Amino acid sequence: MSIILNESAQKKSDTSSLVGKVAIITGGSRGIGSTIAKEMAKRGAEVVVNYNSSKEAADEVIYEIEEFGGTAISIQADVSNYEESLSLVEKTQEYFGKVDILINNAGITRDRTFRKLSEKEWTEVIDVNLNSIYHTTSAAINLMIEQEYGRIINISSIIGQAGGFGQTNYSASKAGMIGFTKSLALETARNGVTVNAVCPGYVATEMVQQIPEKAKEKIISKIPMQRLGTTSEIADAVLFLLNNSYITGQCININGGAYM
Ligand code: NAP
């Protein structure tokens, strides 16, 4: 039996280079997003670091990228807002001429047990974590399909898979991202566009620093590897997905064994 591969599938890609690729990372100013932005830039991608309010932190990321000879700009946009998300993608296209990679990373928590959870806390989390990926992706998807190349990676969470006490809003938003990932992957599989998710466990960023010390110790004691993850460990999985053209619709777990 002979299996005929199309030209792009046969073309062996450099396993780490992102030279010539233009990447947008939402929430690239801090935490996991800032590490992914720097790692993509180190591999030659031209990077747009999106932020909402942390201008100084975003400028610091740009400075660090330029220090090692990379190319990056920062663009302010609240991705929970549809118009601002469209403008983020439009400005990227105007500046760099295209969009190849979209990392939907921006996220917030408003933890509260369900009976105390306000409508505002519910809506804020759904807007920033889930509605945002509709906003940014709908702005970028036609560009990717036209150029027959695209990589979309959604930063979901173990909480979207296993649930989390006091996190109905966050868990629903992160589970929604996984469903979105699989459905869009089906729709774009023939267009050179892969859509994947990563599901980090607990990672040492400001988001996790908000958890009270006692609760954090309890969480770590339940992680088989007995430690938090690092932002680099999440970025490694993102880079792996960016450089593979036959993985789509998947959710890669990076959680120290906390959910299998
Ligand atoms: P973080 O340190 O709190 O950083 C969050 C980032 O999102 C910041 O750059 C922030 O920028 C940006 N952001 C927030 N709201 C935004 C908005 N409306 N528009 C644009 N950007 C916005 O969080 P992190 O821990 O790095 O988390 C990054 C992603 O990983 C999130 O989606 C989170 O849910 C997910 N995750 C984290 C963990 C963890 O343990 N840390 C585990 C699983 C999944 P501004 O400061 O400018 O608002």
XYZ file of C-alpha atoms and ligand atoms in Angstrom:
308
model
C 0.000 0.000 0.000
C 1.448 3.375 -0.889
C 0.588 6.400 1.167
C 0.805 9.661 -0.718
C 1.723 12.648 1.403
C 1.137 16.170 0.199
C 4.131 18.450 -0.319
C 3.791 20.385 2.904
C 3.510 17.184 4.933
C 6.649 15.787 3.289
C 8.688 18.917 3.787
C 10.831 18.203 6.851
C 10.583 21.160 9.143
C 13.404 22.500 11.285
C 12.327 21.214 14.670
C 12.933 24.395 16.597
C 13.054 27.383 14.242
C 10.255 29.915 14.172
C 12.131 32.230 11.811
C 9.706 34.073 9.534
C 6.720 33.398 11.775
C 4.610 36.142 13.328
C 3.139 35.299 16.721
C 0.575 37.003 18.940
C 0.505 36.075 22.599
C -2.367 37.391 24.679
C -1.383 38.237 28.235
C 2.290 38.124 27.288
C 3.324 40.684 29.872
C 3.607 38.419 32.899
C 3.809 34.802 34.108
C 3.488 31.935 31.650
C 2.780 34.291 28.723
C 5.983 36.279 29.140
C 8.094 33.099 29.125
C 6.336 31.787 25.996
C 6.863 35.176 24.292
C 10.612 35.142 25.044
C 11.056 31.511 24.006
C 9.254 32.093 20.684
C 11.397 35.178 20.035
C 14.588 33.226 20.835
C 13.641 30.863 18.011
C 13.245 33.753 15.575
C 9.526 34.537 15.696
C 8.419 38.169 15.486
C 6.300 38.483 18.576
C 3.379 40.683 19.606
C 3.172 40.854 23.387
C -0.396 41.738 24.269
C -1.261 43.098 27.705
C -4.239 44.759 29.305
C -2.936 46.929 32.138
C 0.687 45.902 32.850
C 2.424 48.241 30.392
C 5.668 48.312 32.370
C 5.859 44.522 32.539
C 5.143 44.271 28.792
C 7.875 46.846 28.053
C 10.297 44.783 30.156
C 9.518 41.676 28.057
C 10.136 43.651 24.845
C 13.399 44.999 26.299
C 14.603 41.489 27.211
C 13.723 40.173 23.735
C 15.546 43.040 22.017
C 18.553 42.461 24.314
C 19.126 39.017 22.775
C 18.481 40.316 19.251
C 14.855 39.267 18.894
C 11.948 41.250 17.458
C 8.869 42.118 19.483
C 6.312 44.867 19.990
C 3.692 45.288 22.681
C 0.045 46.044 21.956
C -2.460 46.991 24.635
C -5.872 45.357 24.235
C -8.436 43.981 26.629
C -9.163 40.645 24.963
C -12.470 40.323 26.787
C -13.575 43.120 24.455
C -14.445 42.100 20.874
C -13.442 45.379 19.139
C -10.135 45.625 21.022
C -9.307 42.017 20.066
C -10.042 42.709 16.381
C -7.815 45.748 16.589
C -5.004 43.658 18.183
C -5.002 41.321 15.182
C -5.389 44.183 12.664
C -2.473 46.111 14.168
C -0.318 42.956 14.071
C -1.114 42.449 10.417
C -0.382 46.101 9.613
C 2.965 45.959 11.436
C 4.274 42.490 10.533
C 2.181 41.699 7.410
C 0.596 38.461 8.659
C -0.346 36.304 11.641
C 0.956 32.728 11.837
C 0.679 31.875 15.511
C -1.958 32.806 18.063
C -1.399 31.865 21.693
C -4.564 32.479 23.708
C -3.005 32.793 27.146
C -4.669 35.758 28.915
C -6.535 34.587 31.965
C -7.813 35.591 35.383
C -9.275 33.961 38.477
C -12.071 35.221 40.716
C -12.270 32.259 43.100
C -15.356 31.972 45.288
C -17.535 29.030 46.317
C -20.536 28.865 44.007
C -23.152 30.007 46.527
C -21.183 33.196 47.162
C -20.119 33.772 43.565
C -21.510 37.008 42.154
C -22.792 37.369 38.605
C -19.954 39.869 38.047
C -17.292 37.325 39.128
C -18.849 34.688 36.891
C -19.038 36.979 33.865
C -15.577 38.534 34.248
C -13.877 35.138 34.203
C -15.936 33.815 31.283
C -15.271 37.039 29.347
C -11.497 37.138 29.871
C -10.766 33.403 29.704
C -13.303 32.051 27.221
C -15.025 34.785 25.221
C -11.573 36.236 24.515
C -10.553 33.180 22.505
C -13.618 33.613 20.315
C -12.685 37.287 19.845
C -9.012 36.822 18.908
C -9.469 33.618 16.940
C -12.319 34.965 14.834
C -10.109 37.921 13.935
C -7.151 35.717 12.907
C -8.661 32.553 11.467
C -9.387 33.773 7.926
C -5.832 35.094 7.587
C -4.477 31.690 8.596
C -6.782 29.752 6.285
C -5.924 32.003 3.321
C -2.189 31.463 3.844
C -2.789 27.729 4.521
C -0.766 27.905 7.700
C -1.668 28.586 11.284
C -0.967 27.459 14.813
C -3.490 28.233 17.544
C -2.682 27.197 21.097
C -5.105 27.749 23.939
C -3.758 27.811 27.481
C -6.415 25.882 29.378
C -5.915 24.316 32.824
C -6.065 21.151 34.902
C -9.035 22.855 36.594
C -10.965 22.591 33.318
C -10.440 18.823 33.460
C -10.642 17.953 37.146
C -12.641 20.879 38.575
C -11.480 23.031 41.466
C -13.053 23.971 44.804
C -14.293 27.564 44.593
C -13.625 27.649 40.854
C -16.884 26.954 38.998
C -16.347 30.071 36.881
C -12.681 29.338 36.106
C -13.275 25.609 35.560
C -16.175 26.257 33.169
C -14.067 28.738 31.193
C -11.101 26.343 30.937
C -13.269 23.323 30.023
C -14.898 25.520 27.376
C -11.481 26.198 25.878
C -10.917 22.454 25.427
C -14.233 21.984 23.595
C -13.484 25.011 21.435
C -10.027 23.583 20.619
C -11.344 20.220 19.453
C -14.203 21.658 17.406
C -12.111 24.287 15.635
C -9.385 21.685 14.993
C -11.940 19.626 13.070
C -13.004 22.625 11.010
C -9.478 23.747 10.051
C -7.659 20.415 9.708
C -7.666 20.641 5.899
C -6.373 24.205 5.852
C -2.917 23.805 7.398
C -4.175 25.235 10.672
C -3.639 23.200 13.846
C -5.527 24.014 17.025
C -4.341 22.605 20.330
C -4.538 23.288 24.039
C -2.135 22.909 26.902
C -3.427 22.185 30.380
C -0.948 23.301 33.013
C -1.272 22.095 36.584
C -0.150 24.570 39.251
C 2.619 26.863 37.989
C 4.665 29.305 40.060
C 3.253 32.650 38.846
C 1.424 35.579 40.442
C -1.862 33.730 39.809
C -0.792 30.923 42.150
C 0.866 33.317 44.611
C -2.657 34.639 45.326
C -3.556 31.267 46.910
C -3.178 31.358 50.735
C 0.056 29.646 51.917
C -1.734 26.835 53.801
C -3.928 25.974 50.802
C -0.865 26.066 48.522
C 0.996 23.594 50.767
C -2.025 21.278 50.622
C -2.121 21.518 46.818
C 1.604 20.743 46.489
C 1.306 17.759 48.839
C -1.220 16.244 46.401
C 1.001 16.683 43.315
C 2.895 13.412 42.657
C 6.063 15.409 41.829
C 5.589 17.424 45.063
C 6.294 20.795 43.446
C 4.794 23.548 41.319
C 5.576 23.649 37.606
C 7.742 26.347 36.042
C 6.748 28.710 33.251
C 9.559 27.204 31.133
C 8.013 23.766 31.423
C 4.785 25.155 29.965
C 6.629 27.068 27.227
C 8.462 23.854 26.213
C 5.141 22.149 25.460
C 3.944 25.163 23.471
C 7.123 25.138 21.359
C 6.702 21.425 20.755
C 3.168 22.003 19.439
C 4.264 24.950 17.306
C 6.767 22.773 15.499
C 4.496 19.858 14.746
C 2.130 19.836 11.792
C 0.293 16.567 12.530
C -0.933 17.209 16.066
C -4.315 18.890 16.221
C -7.296 18.920 18.579
C -5.151 17.760 21.481
C -4.765 18.877 25.034
C -1.264 18.377 26.441
C -1.176 17.925 30.218
C 1.777 19.465 32.066
C 0.949 18.928 35.693
C 3.576 16.884 37.541
C 1.223 13.903 37.444
C -1.623 15.688 39.241
C -4.210 14.606 36.656
C -3.729 11.605 34.366
P -0.653 35.817 35.464
O 0.743 35.722 35.920
O -1.695 36.351 36.374
O -0.679 36.625 34.064
C -1.883 36.808 33.401
C -1.648 37.527 32.108
O -2.916 37.710 31.458
C -1.044 38.904 32.306
O -0.096 39.147 31.293
C -2.247 39.834 32.148
O -1.905 41.118 31.649
C -3.059 39.084 31.109
N -4.463 39.493 31.105
C -5.371 39.388 32.083
N -6.555 39.889 31.688
C -6.372 40.325 30.421
C -7.217 40.942 29.470
N -8.485 41.235 29.752
N -6.711 41.263 28.256
C -5.413 41.002 27.951
N -4.567 40.408 28.830
C -5.038 40.083 30.045
O -1.214 34.385 35.023
P -0.432 33.047 34.592
O -0.329 32.198 35.792
O 0.763 33.370 33.813
O -1.541 32.384 33.664
C -1.498 32.452 32.245
C -2.543 31.510 31.691
O -2.276 30.177 32.140
C -3.956 31.853 32.168
O -4.880 31.612 31.138
C -4.182 30.855 33.285
O -5.534 30.596 33.477
C -3.420 29.661 32.764
N -3.017 28.726 33.812
C -2.221 29.130 34.838
C -1.870 28.214 35.820
C -0.992 28.599 36.979
O -0.837 27.762 37.874
N -0.371 29.758 37.019
C -2.326 26.905 35.753
C -3.142 26.533 34.697
C -3.472 27.444 33.719
P -2.231 42.453 32.478
O -1.470 42.349 33.752
O -1.807 43.540 31.581
O -3.721 42.421 32.727
